[in-house]
Amino acid sequence: MNRRLRVACLPFLLLLVVLALGCRTPGGGRSGGSSSQPTQTPPAVQEQVGDGPVKVYGANVYSPGQAIYKELRQQDSLMAFLACQGEPDRLEVVQHPGAPKIVLEYRRRGVLQTGTVEIEPGPYGFYTARPINPQGRLPSSAQAPSRPSRPKPPSRPSHESRPAPPREAPPREPDPPEIVEPPVIEEPADPPSIPLPNDEQLDDCPIEPWRQDCQDLCGPNASWEWCGYEG
């Protein structure tokens, strides 16, 4: 029973030893900072050279600081150190012979050690060049170095030294005469048409002029003989 327990706990004990060594000696990774063939610089690191400190802890996952930190976590020589020390508050990529180096800054409460640590490139990847400097501090973003801007080309001298005379306003054209439209005379509406009687009404209405259908045929201009009937 004791033998099985020792075998089951052995991998866990080895992991604790690796983490303890990585946290205690940050520079204990594969060194080689003086090698003439440093590791290839990732694009995320190369794009931030000389741009000053950038935020890492609490920044967006797509920010430059998070992209660089993701590259560092994939380095075999930094896994143990970053697992113990945690995510830096800020980092800065500075120019370095051969390839850029990265400075990590830890300032918030709760981290193992506060200060700055330099991450330099080597033939086997990035590694911690020296222990954390408790007094180290990155410059503020207002004091961060900026890339030199290109000088503006000199402006060409103007050939005309005298100001141009003001242009005279063109003479104002007279307003066109107002066109008065003649009034529209409305034509009188046609009198309402009177329906014509059918054959049956022509036979019956003179005899029965009081019928309603016969009276409907009578109008102001009707000339039927039964239209004069008064009941």
GROMACS .gro file of C-alpha atoms in nm:
model
  231
    1MET     CA    1   0.000   0.000   0.000
    2ASN     CA    2   0.284   0.245   0.093
    3ARG     CA    3   0.469   0.157  -0.225
    4ARG     CA    4   0.167   0.242  -0.442
    5LEU     CA    5   0.125   0.573  -0.261
    6ARG     CA    6   0.489   0.667  -0.319
    7VAL     CA    7   0.462   0.584  -0.691
    8ALA     CA    8   0.142   0.794  -0.729
    9CYS     CA    9   0.294   1.098  -0.553
   10LEU     CA   10   0.629   1.090  -0.737
   11PRO     CA   11   0.518   1.298  -1.046
   12PHE     CA   12   0.359   1.559  -0.821
   13LEU     CA   13   0.678   1.593  -0.614
   14LEU     CA   14   0.890   1.631  -0.928
   15LEU     CA   15   0.662   1.912  -1.053
   16LEU     CA   16   0.697   2.096  -0.722
   17VAL     CA   17   1.076   2.072  -0.741
   18VAL     CA   18   1.083   2.212  -1.097
   19LEU     CA   19   0.858   2.502  -1.004
   20ALA     CA   20   1.059   2.578  -0.693
   21LEU     CA   21   1.387   2.584  -0.887
   22GLY     CA   22   1.237   2.803  -1.161
   23CYS     CA   23   1.099   3.057  -0.909
   24ARG     CA   24   1.413   3.065  -0.696
   25THR     CA   25   1.665   3.108  -0.976
   26PRO     CA   26   1.514   3.312  -1.260
   27GLY     CA   27   1.838   3.300  -1.455
   28GLY     CA   28   1.858   2.925  -1.436
   29GLY     CA   29   1.716   2.861  -1.784
   30ARG     CA   30   1.924   2.781  -2.086
   31SER     CA   31   2.153   3.076  -2.117
   32GLY     CA   32   2.341   3.190  -2.421
   33GLY     CA   33   2.280   3.563  -2.433
   34SER     CA   34   2.631   3.618  -2.567
   35SER     CA   35   2.579   3.377  -2.855
   36SER     CA   36   2.611   3.522  -3.204
   37GLN     CA   37   2.300   3.332  -3.319
   38PRO     CA   38   2.007   3.438  -3.100
   39THR     CA   39   1.660   3.296  -3.137
   40GLN     CA   40   1.436   3.427  -3.411
   41THR     CA   41   1.235   3.728  -3.288
   42PRO     CA   42   0.856   3.675  -3.307
   43PRO     CA   43   0.669   3.938  -3.513
   44ALA     CA   44   0.469   4.052  -3.207
   45VAL     CA   45   0.797   4.136  -3.029
   46GLN     CA   46   0.964   4.299  -3.331
   47GLU     CA   47   0.670   4.535  -3.389
   48GLN     CA   48   0.701   4.683  -3.037
   49VAL     CA   49   1.073   4.771  -3.046
   50GLY     CA   50   1.117   5.128  -2.922
   51ASP     CA   51   0.744   5.190  -2.860
   52GLY     CA   52   0.780   5.213  -2.483
   53PRO     CA   53   0.599   5.021  -2.209
   54VAL     CA   54   0.268   4.852  -2.288
   55LYS     CA   55   0.004   4.714  -2.051
   56VAL     CA   56  -0.021   4.337  -1.999
   57TYR     CA   57  -0.218   4.257  -1.682
   58GLY     CA   58  -0.585   4.340  -1.739
   59ALA     CA   59  -0.530   4.434  -2.105
   60ASN     CA   60  -0.735   4.304  -2.397
   61VAL     CA   61  -0.632   3.958  -2.519
   62TYR     CA   62  -0.556   4.110  -2.862
   63SER     CA   63  -0.339   4.393  -2.725
   64PRO     CA   64   0.039   4.401  -2.804
   65GLY     CA   65   0.130   4.329  -2.441
   66GLN     CA   66  -0.087   4.016  -2.426
   67ALA     CA   67   0.045   3.897  -2.765
   68ILE     CA   68   0.408   3.923  -2.644
   69TYR     CA   69   0.327   3.756  -2.312
   70LYS     CA   70   0.166   3.468  -2.502
   71GLU     CA   71   0.492   3.422  -2.697
   72LEU     CA   72   0.695   3.416  -2.373
   73ARG     CA   73   0.472   3.154  -2.211
   74GLN     CA   74   0.552   2.918  -2.498
   75GLN     CA   75   0.928   2.934  -2.428
   76ASP     CA   76   1.055   2.623  -2.248
   77SER     CA   77   1.311   2.824  -2.051
   78LEU     CA   78   1.046   3.062  -1.912
   79MET     CA   79   0.759   2.825  -1.830
   80ALA     CA   80   0.863   2.762  -1.469
   81PHE     CA   81   0.945   3.127  -1.397
   82LEU     CA   82   0.621   3.266  -1.542
   83ALA     CA   83   0.416   2.994  -1.371
   84CYS     CA   84   0.547   3.116  -1.033
   85GLN     CA   85   0.578   3.488  -1.095
   86GLY     CA   86   0.256   3.527  -1.294
   87GLU     CA   87   0.149   3.780  -1.553
   88PRO     CA   88   0.348   4.110  -1.555
   89ASP     CA   89   0.176   4.445  -1.513
   90ARG     CA   90   0.365   4.598  -1.808
   91LEU     CA   91   0.648   4.513  -2.044
   92GLU     CA   92   0.880   4.700  -2.278
   93VAL     CA   93   1.070   4.579  -2.586
   94VAL     CA   94   1.408   4.754  -2.618
   95GLN     CA   95   1.680   4.729  -2.878
   96HIS     CA   96   1.955   4.478  -2.800
   97PRO     CA   97   2.261   4.352  -2.993
   98GLY     CA   98   2.152   4.067  -3.216
   99ALA     CA   99   1.781   4.077  -3.125
  100PRO     CA  100   1.549   4.283  -2.903
  101LYS     CA  101   1.516   4.206  -2.533
  102ILE     CA  102   1.205   4.234  -2.317
  103VAL     CA  103   1.178   4.394  -1.972
  104LEU     CA  104   0.892   4.273  -1.752
  105GLU     CA  105   0.757   4.490  -1.470
  106TYR     CA  106   0.572   4.358  -1.162
  107ARG     CA  107   0.414   4.623  -0.937
  108ARG     CA  108   0.074   4.499  -0.819
  109ARG     CA  109   0.010   4.333  -0.487
  110GLY     CA  110  -0.008   3.957  -0.474
  111VAL     CA  111   0.285   3.873  -0.706
  112LEU     CA  112   0.577   3.671  -0.576
  113GLN     CA  113   0.834   3.949  -0.625
  114THR     CA  114   0.797   4.313  -0.732
  115GLY     CA  115   1.042   4.488  -0.963
  116THR     CA  116   1.169   4.436  -1.317
  117VAL     CA  117   1.337   4.141  -1.486
  118GLU     CA  118   1.514   4.134  -1.825
  119ILE     CA  119   1.421   3.862  -2.075
  120GLU     CA  120   1.697   3.825  -2.335
  121PRO     CA  121   1.710   3.614  -2.653
  122GLY     CA  122   1.944   3.316  -2.683
  123PRO     CA  123   2.004   3.025  -2.921
  124TYR     CA  124   1.737   2.818  -2.739
  125GLY     CA  125   1.475   3.089  -2.693
  126PHE     CA  126   1.419   3.370  -2.446
  127TYR     CA  127   1.552   3.334  -2.091
  128THR     CA  128   1.580   3.542  -1.774
  129ALA     CA  129   1.921   3.708  -1.793
  130ARG     CA  130   1.939   3.800  -1.422
  131PRO     CA  131   1.722   3.791  -1.107
  132ILE     CA  132   1.438   4.037  -1.051
  133ASN     CA  133   1.556   4.388  -0.961
  134PRO     CA  134   1.331   4.507  -0.675
  135GLN     CA  135   1.423   4.872  -0.747
  136GLY     CA  136   1.360   4.848  -1.121
  137ARG     CA  137   1.079   5.045  -1.279
  138LEU     CA  138   0.974   5.105  -1.636
  139PRO     CA  139   0.923   5.466  -1.751
  140SER     CA  140   0.572   5.603  -1.759
  141SER     CA  141   0.392   5.615  -2.089
  142ALA     CA  142   0.443   5.995  -2.100
  143GLN     CA  143   0.824   5.946  -2.072
  144ALA     CA  144   0.837   5.641  -2.297
  145PRO     CA  145   1.084   5.680  -2.587
  146SER     CA  146   0.925   5.731  -2.923
  147ARG     CA  147   1.048   5.646  -3.267
  148PRO     CA  148   1.218   5.936  -3.446
  149SER     CA  149   0.985   6.105  -3.689
  150ARG     CA  150   1.091   6.179  -4.041
  151PRO     CA  151   1.186   6.544  -4.105
  152LYS     CA  152   0.937   6.735  -4.310
  153PRO     CA  153   1.059   6.848  -4.653
  154PRO     CA  154   1.132   7.223  -4.674
  155SER     CA  155   0.850   7.424  -4.816
  156ARG     CA  156   0.906   7.575  -5.157
  157PRO     CA  157   0.942   7.953  -5.165
  158SER     CA  158   0.656   8.139  -5.321
  159HIS     CA  159   0.730   8.315  -5.649
  160GLU     CA  160   0.490   8.599  -5.573
  161SER     CA  161   0.602   8.806  -5.277
  162ARG     CA  162   0.327   9.064  -5.312
  163PRO     CA  163  -0.030   8.975  -5.228
  164ALA     CA  164  -0.261   8.955  -5.524
  165PRO     CA  165  -0.498   9.252  -5.561
  166PRO     CA  166  -0.855   9.182  -5.461
  167ARG     CA  167  -1.082   9.091  -5.744
  168GLU     CA  168  -1.363   9.327  -5.827
  169ALA     CA  169  -1.708   9.189  -5.787
  170PRO     CA  170  -1.890   9.146  -6.121
  171PRO     CA  171  -2.177   9.389  -6.184
  172ARG     CA  172  -2.504   9.264  -6.053
  173GLU     CA  173  -2.751   9.169  -6.322
  174PRO     CA  174  -3.102   9.317  -6.294
  175ASP     CA  175  -3.369   9.087  -6.168
  176PRO     CA  176  -3.590   8.942  -6.443
  177PRO     CA  177  -3.938   9.094  -6.469
  178GLU     CA  178  -4.200   8.913  -6.273
  179ILE     CA  179  -4.433   8.716  -6.496
  180VAL     CA  180  -4.796   8.755  -6.402
  181GLU     CA  181  -5.006   8.465  -6.516
  182PRO     CA  182  -5.362   8.545  -6.632
  183PRO     CA  183  -5.640   8.427  -6.406
  184VAL     CA  184  -5.791   8.094  -6.489
  185ILE     CA  185  -6.154   8.122  -6.592
  186GLU     CA  186  -6.349   7.818  -6.493
  187GLU     CA  187  -6.597   7.700  -6.756
  188PRO     CA  188  -6.952   7.629  -6.639
  189ALA     CA  189  -7.016   7.271  -6.567
  190ASP     CA  190  -7.236   7.081  -6.803
  191PRO     CA  191  -7.593   7.029  -6.679
  192PRO     CA  192  -7.660   6.682  -6.551
  193SER     CA  193  -7.772   6.445  -6.820
  194ILE     CA  194  -8.130   6.322  -6.805
  195PRO     CA  195  -8.191   5.953  -6.874
  196LEU     CA  196  -8.401   5.864  -7.174
  197PRO     CA  197  -8.726   5.661  -7.134
  198ASN     CA  198  -8.746   5.311  -7.271
  199ASP     CA  199  -9.022   5.183  -7.495
  200GLU     CA  200  -9.241   5.071  -7.209
  201GLN     CA  201  -9.215   5.410  -7.037
  202LEU     CA  202  -9.298   5.589  -7.363
  203ASP     CA  203  -9.623   5.391  -7.377
  204ASP     CA  204  -9.717   5.395  -7.006
  205CYS     CA  205  -9.597   5.730  -6.872
  206PRO     CA  206  -9.849   5.948  -7.069
  207ILE     CA  207 -10.124   5.732  -6.916
  208GLU     CA  208  -9.972   5.693  -6.569
  209PRO     CA  209  -9.767   6.008  -6.520
  210TRP     CA  210  -9.764   5.968  -6.140
  211ARG     CA  211  -9.530   5.670  -6.153
  212GLN     CA  212  -9.195   5.732  -5.986
  213ASP     CA  213  -8.991   5.606  -6.277
  214CYS     CA  214  -9.177   5.843  -6.504
  215GLN     CA  215  -9.116   6.141  -6.274
  216ASP     CA  216  -8.745   6.050  -6.256
  217LEU     CA  217  -8.725   6.119  -6.628
  218CYS     CA  218  -8.844   6.476  -6.577
  219GLY     CA  219  -8.580   6.743  -6.527
  220PRO     CA  220  -8.535   7.117  -6.577
  221ASN     CA  221  -8.499   7.078  -6.954
  222ALA     CA  222  -8.723   6.772  -6.999
  223SER     CA  223  -8.996   6.808  -7.262
  224TRP     CA  224  -9.193   6.493  -7.210
  225GLU     CA  225  -9.567   6.543  -7.205
  226TRP     CA  226  -9.619   6.374  -6.866
  227CYS     CA  227  -9.366   6.600  -6.696
  228GLY     CA  228  -9.629   6.868  -6.651
  229TYR     CA  229  -9.836   6.642  -6.435
  230GLU     CA  230  -9.907   6.766  -6.083
  231GLY     CA  231 -10.054   6.505  -5.851
   0.00000   0.00000   0.00000
